CSV table of C-alpha atoms in Angstrom, one decimal:
chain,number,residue,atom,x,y,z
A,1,UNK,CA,19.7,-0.5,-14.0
A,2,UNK,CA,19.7,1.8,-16.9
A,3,UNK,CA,18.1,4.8,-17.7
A,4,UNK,CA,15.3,3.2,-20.4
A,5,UNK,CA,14.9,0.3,-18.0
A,6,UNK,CA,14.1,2.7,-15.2
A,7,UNK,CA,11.7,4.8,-18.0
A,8,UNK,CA,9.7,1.9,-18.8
A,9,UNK,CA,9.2,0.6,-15.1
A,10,UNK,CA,8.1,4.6,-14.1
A,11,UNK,CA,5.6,4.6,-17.3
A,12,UNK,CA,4.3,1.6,-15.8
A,13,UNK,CA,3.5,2.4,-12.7
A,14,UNK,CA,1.6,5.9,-13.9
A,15,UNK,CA,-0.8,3.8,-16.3
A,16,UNK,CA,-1.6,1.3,-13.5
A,17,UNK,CA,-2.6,3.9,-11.2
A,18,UNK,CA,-4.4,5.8,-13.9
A,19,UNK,CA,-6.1,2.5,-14.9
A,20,UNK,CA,-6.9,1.7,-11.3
A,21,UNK,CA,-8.4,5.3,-10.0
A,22,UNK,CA,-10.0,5.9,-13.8
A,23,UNK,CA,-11.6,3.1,-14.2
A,24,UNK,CA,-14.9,1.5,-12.9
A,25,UNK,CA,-15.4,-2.1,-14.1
A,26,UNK,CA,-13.9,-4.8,-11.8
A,27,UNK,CA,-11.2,-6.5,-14.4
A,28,UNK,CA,-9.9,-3.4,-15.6
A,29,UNK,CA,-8.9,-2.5,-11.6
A,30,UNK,CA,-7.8,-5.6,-11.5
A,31,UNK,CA,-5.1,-5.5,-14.7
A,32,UNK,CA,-4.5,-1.9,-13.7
A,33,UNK,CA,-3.5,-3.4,-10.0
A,34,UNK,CA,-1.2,-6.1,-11.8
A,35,UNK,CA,0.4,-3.8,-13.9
A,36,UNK,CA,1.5,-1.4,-10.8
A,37,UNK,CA,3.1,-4.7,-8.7
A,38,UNK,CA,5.2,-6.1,-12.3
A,39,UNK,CA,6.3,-2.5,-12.6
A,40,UNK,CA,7.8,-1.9,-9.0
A,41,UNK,CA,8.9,-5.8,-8.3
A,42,UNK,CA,12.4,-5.1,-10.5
A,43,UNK,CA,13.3,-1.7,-8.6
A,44,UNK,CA,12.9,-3.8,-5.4
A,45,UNK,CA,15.0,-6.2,-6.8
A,46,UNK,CA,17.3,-4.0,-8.0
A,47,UNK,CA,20.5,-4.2,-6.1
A,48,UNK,CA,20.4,-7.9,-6.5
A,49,UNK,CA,21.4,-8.2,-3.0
A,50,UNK,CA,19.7,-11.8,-1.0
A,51,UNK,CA,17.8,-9.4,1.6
A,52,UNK,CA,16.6,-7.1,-1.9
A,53,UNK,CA,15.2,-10.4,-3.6
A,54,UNK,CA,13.4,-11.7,-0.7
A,55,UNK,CA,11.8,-8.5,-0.3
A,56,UNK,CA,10.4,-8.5,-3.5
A,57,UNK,CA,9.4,-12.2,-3.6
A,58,UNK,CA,7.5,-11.3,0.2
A,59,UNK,CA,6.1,-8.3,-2.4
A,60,UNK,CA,5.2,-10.3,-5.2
A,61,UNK,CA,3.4,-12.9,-2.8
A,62,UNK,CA,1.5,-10.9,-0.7
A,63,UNK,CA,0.4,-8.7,-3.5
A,64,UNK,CA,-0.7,-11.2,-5.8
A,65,UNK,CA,-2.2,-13.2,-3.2
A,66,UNK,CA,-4.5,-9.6,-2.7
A,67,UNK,CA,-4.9,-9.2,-6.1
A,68,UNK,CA,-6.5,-13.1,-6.1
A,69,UNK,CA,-8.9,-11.9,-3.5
A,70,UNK,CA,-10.3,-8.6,-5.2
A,71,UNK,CA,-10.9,-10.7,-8.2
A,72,UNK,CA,-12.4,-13.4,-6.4
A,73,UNK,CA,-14.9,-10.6,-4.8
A,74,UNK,CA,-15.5,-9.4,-7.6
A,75,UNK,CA,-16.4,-12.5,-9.1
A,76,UNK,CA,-18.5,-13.1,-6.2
A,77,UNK,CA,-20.3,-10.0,-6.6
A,78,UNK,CA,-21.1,-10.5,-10.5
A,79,UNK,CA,-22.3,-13.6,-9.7
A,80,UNK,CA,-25.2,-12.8,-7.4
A,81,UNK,CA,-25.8,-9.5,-9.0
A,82,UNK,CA,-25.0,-9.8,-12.6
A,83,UNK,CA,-22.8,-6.4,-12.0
A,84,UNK,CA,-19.2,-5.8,-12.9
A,85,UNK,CA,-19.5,-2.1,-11.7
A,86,UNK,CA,-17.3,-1.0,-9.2
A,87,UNK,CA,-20.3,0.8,-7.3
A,88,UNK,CA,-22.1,-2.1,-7.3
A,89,UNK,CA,-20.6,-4.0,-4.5
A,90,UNK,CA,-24.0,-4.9,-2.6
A,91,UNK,CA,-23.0,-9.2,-1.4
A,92,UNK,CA,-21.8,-9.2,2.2
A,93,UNK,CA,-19.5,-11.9,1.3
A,94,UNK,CA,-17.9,-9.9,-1.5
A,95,UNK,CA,-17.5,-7.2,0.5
A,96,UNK,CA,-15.7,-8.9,3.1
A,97,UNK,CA,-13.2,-9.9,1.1
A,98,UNK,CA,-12.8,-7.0,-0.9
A,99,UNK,CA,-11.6,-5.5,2.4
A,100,UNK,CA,-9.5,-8.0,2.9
A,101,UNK,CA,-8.0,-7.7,-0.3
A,102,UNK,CA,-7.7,-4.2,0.2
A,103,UNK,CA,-6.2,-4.2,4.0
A,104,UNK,CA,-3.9,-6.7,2.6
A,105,UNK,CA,-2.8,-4.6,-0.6
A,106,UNK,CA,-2.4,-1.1,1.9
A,107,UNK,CA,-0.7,-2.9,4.7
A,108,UNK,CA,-3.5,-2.4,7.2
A,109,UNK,CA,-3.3,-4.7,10.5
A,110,UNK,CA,-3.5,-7.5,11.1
A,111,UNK,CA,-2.0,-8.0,6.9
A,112,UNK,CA,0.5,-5.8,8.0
A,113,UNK,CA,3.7,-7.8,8.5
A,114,UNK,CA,5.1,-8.1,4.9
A,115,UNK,CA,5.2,-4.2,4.7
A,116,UNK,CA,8.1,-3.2,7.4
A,117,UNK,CA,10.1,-6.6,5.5
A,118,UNK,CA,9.9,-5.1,2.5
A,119,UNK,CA,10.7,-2.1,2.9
A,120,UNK,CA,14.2,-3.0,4.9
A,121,UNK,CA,14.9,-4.8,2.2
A,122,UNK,CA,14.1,-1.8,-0.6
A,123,UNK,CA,16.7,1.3,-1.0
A,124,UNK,CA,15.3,4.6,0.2
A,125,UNK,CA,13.9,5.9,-3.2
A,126,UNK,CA,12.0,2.6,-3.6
A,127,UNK,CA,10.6,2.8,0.0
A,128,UNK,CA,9.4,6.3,-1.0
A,129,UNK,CA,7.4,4.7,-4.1
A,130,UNK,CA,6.1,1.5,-2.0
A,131,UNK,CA,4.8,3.7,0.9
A,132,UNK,CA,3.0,6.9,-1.1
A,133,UNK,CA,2.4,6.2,-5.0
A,134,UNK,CA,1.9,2.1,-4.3
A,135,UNK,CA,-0.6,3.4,-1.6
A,136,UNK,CA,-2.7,5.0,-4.1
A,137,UNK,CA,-4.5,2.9,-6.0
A,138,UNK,CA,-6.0,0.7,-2.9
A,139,UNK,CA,-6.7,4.1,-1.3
A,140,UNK,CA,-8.8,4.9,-4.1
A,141,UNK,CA,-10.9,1.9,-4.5
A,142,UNK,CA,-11.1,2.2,-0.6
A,143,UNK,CA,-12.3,5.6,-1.0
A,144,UNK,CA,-14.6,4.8,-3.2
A,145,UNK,CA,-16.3,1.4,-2.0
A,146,UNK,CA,-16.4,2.8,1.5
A,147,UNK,CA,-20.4,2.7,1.5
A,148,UNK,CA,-20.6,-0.6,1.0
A,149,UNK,CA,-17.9,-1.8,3.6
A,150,UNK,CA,-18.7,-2.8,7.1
A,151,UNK,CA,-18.0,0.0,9.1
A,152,UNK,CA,-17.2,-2.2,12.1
A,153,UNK,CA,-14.5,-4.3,10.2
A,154,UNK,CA,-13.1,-1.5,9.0
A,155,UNK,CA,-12.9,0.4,12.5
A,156,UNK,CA,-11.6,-3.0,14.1
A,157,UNK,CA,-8.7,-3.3,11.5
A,158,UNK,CA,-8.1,0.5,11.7
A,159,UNK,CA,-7.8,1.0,15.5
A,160,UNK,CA,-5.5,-2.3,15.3
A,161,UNK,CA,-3.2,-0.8,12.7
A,162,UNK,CA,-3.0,2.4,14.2
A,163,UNK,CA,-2.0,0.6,17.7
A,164,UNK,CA,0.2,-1.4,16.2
A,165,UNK,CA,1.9,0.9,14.5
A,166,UNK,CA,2.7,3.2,17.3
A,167,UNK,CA,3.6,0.0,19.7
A,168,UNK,CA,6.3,-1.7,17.2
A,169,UNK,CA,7.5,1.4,16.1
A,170,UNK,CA,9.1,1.9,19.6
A,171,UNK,CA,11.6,-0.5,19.4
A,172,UNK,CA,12.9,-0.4,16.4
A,173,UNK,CA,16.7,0.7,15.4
A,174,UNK,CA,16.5,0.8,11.2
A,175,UNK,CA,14.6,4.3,9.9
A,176,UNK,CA,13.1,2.5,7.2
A,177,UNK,CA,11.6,0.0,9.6
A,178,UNK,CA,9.8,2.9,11.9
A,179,UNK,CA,9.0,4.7,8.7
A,180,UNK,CA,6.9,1.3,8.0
A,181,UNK,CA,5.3,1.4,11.4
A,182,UNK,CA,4.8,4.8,10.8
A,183,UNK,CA,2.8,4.0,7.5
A,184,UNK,CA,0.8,1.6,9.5
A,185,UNK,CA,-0.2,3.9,12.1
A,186,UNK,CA,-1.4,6.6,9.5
A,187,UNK,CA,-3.3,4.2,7.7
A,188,UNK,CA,-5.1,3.1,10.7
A,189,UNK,CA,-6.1,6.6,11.6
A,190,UNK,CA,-7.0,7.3,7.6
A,191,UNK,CA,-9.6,4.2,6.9
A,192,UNK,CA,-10.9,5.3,10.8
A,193,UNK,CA,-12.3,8.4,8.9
A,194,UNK,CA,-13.4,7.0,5.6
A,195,UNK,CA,-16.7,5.4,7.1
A,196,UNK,CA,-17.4,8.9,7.9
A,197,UNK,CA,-15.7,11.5,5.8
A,198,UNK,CA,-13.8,9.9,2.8
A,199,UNK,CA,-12.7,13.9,2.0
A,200,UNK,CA,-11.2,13.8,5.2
A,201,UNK,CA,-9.3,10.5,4.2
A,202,UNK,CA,-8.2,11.9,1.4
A,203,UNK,CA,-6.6,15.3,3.0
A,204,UNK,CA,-5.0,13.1,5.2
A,205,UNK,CA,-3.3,10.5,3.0
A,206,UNK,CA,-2.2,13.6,0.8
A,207,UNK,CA,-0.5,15.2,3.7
A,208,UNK,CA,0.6,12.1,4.4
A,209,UNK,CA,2.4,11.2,1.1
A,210,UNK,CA,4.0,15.1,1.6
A,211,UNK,CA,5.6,14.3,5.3
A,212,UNK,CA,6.8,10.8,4.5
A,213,UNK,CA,8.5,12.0,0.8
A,214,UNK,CA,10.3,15.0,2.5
A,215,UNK,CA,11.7,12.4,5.3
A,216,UNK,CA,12.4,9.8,2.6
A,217,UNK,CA,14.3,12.7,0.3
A,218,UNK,CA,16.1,14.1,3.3
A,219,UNK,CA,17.0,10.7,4.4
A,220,UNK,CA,18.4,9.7,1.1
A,221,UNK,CA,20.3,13.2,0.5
A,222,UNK,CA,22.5,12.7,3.9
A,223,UNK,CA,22.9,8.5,2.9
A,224,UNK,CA,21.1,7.2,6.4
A,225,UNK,CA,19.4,4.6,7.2
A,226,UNK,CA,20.2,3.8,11.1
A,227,UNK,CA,19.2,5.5,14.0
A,228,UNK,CA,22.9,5.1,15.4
A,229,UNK,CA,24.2,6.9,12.0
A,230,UNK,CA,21.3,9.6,12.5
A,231,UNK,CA,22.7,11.2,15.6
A,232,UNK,CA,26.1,11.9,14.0
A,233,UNK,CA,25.3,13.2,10.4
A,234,UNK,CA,25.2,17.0,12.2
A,235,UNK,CA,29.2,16.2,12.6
């Protein structure tokens, strides 16, 4: 891929994310969320490998499938309230499938299974961008609609992902794979606190996106992605 290529795809996904978190009517999220998943679909795609492409079509699917359902809720929401503010969100249904669409976009159990896929089939420097800077954006909107989300839901999903997470990440053999689980697990433990303390949330997915980017970096330094190629890089 060349350099302008690559330029274009990184401007892209800075002005979705500053669209999503700057924003606070319900289509403008919406492009800003489309404009983020166009942008990193070709570096997933990248290597035109089979395994590369399917990841990004599993990418592509799940995340426009998400992207339906926000819109949808939002829709919903308008609807019954004659709002298109973002703080606004007062119709049970709408809310309930705003977190949907937002469990769905983060990776949070039980919309958690195209996540680890995707990332096996990404190279380590796109892993890094899927599992922090994509990570973003829903964050935010999480953050920020928490008060109007069932706390319950949210718990349920969260103590899910977060046992999930650790259980599947046992048995695995590929380090992108655990570093998936790993995501899963952190993100349950994250939307646990955001009912309560969405500062907290926040903390915690920044020190998040610091611990998985130095493994990512360190991982893609020394060329590994196997547990079995792990043990022997010392030598």
């Amino acid at each position: 891929m060349n350099p302008q290529a690559k330029l274009i795809f990184a401007i892209s996904l800075l002005l979705g994310t500053t669209i999503v978190i700057s924003s606070n009517h319900w289509v403008t999220i919406w492009a800003g969320l489309e404009i983020n998943t166009l942008a990193i679909l070709p570096l997933i795609a990248k290597s035109h490998h089979p395994r590369a492409i399917e990841a990004a079509t599993k990418y592509f699917l799940t995340q426009a499938t998400a992207s339906a359902l926000l819109l949808f809720s939002a829709t919903t929401n308008a609807w019954y309230t004659g709002q298109w503010d973002i703080t606004q969100l007062t119709h049970p249904a709408a809310c309930l499938i705003l977190t949907s669409a937002l469990a769905m976009k983060l990776g949070l159990a039980p919309f958690h299974f195209w996540f680890p896929e995707v990332l096996q089939g990404s190279s380590l420097t796109t892993a890094l961008i899927l599992s922090t800077a994509m990570k973003f954006p829903p964050m935010t909107l999480l953050l920020i609609t928490s008060p109007s989300l069932n706390p319950t839901l949210l718990t349920s999903m969260a103590i899910l992902s977060a046992a999930l997470g650790g259980w599947m990440g046992l048995n695995q053999t590929q380090i992108r794979k655990i570093l998936a689980f790993s995501s899963i697990s952190h993100l349950g433990w994250m939307v646990i606190i955001v009912s309560y303390n969405p500062k907290l949330t926040l903390l915690n997915f920044y020190l998040y996106a610091l611990m998985t980017t130095t493994v990512f970096l360190t991982l893609n330094v020394i060329k590994t992605s196997k547990l079995s190629t792990l043990m022997t890089t010392w030598t």
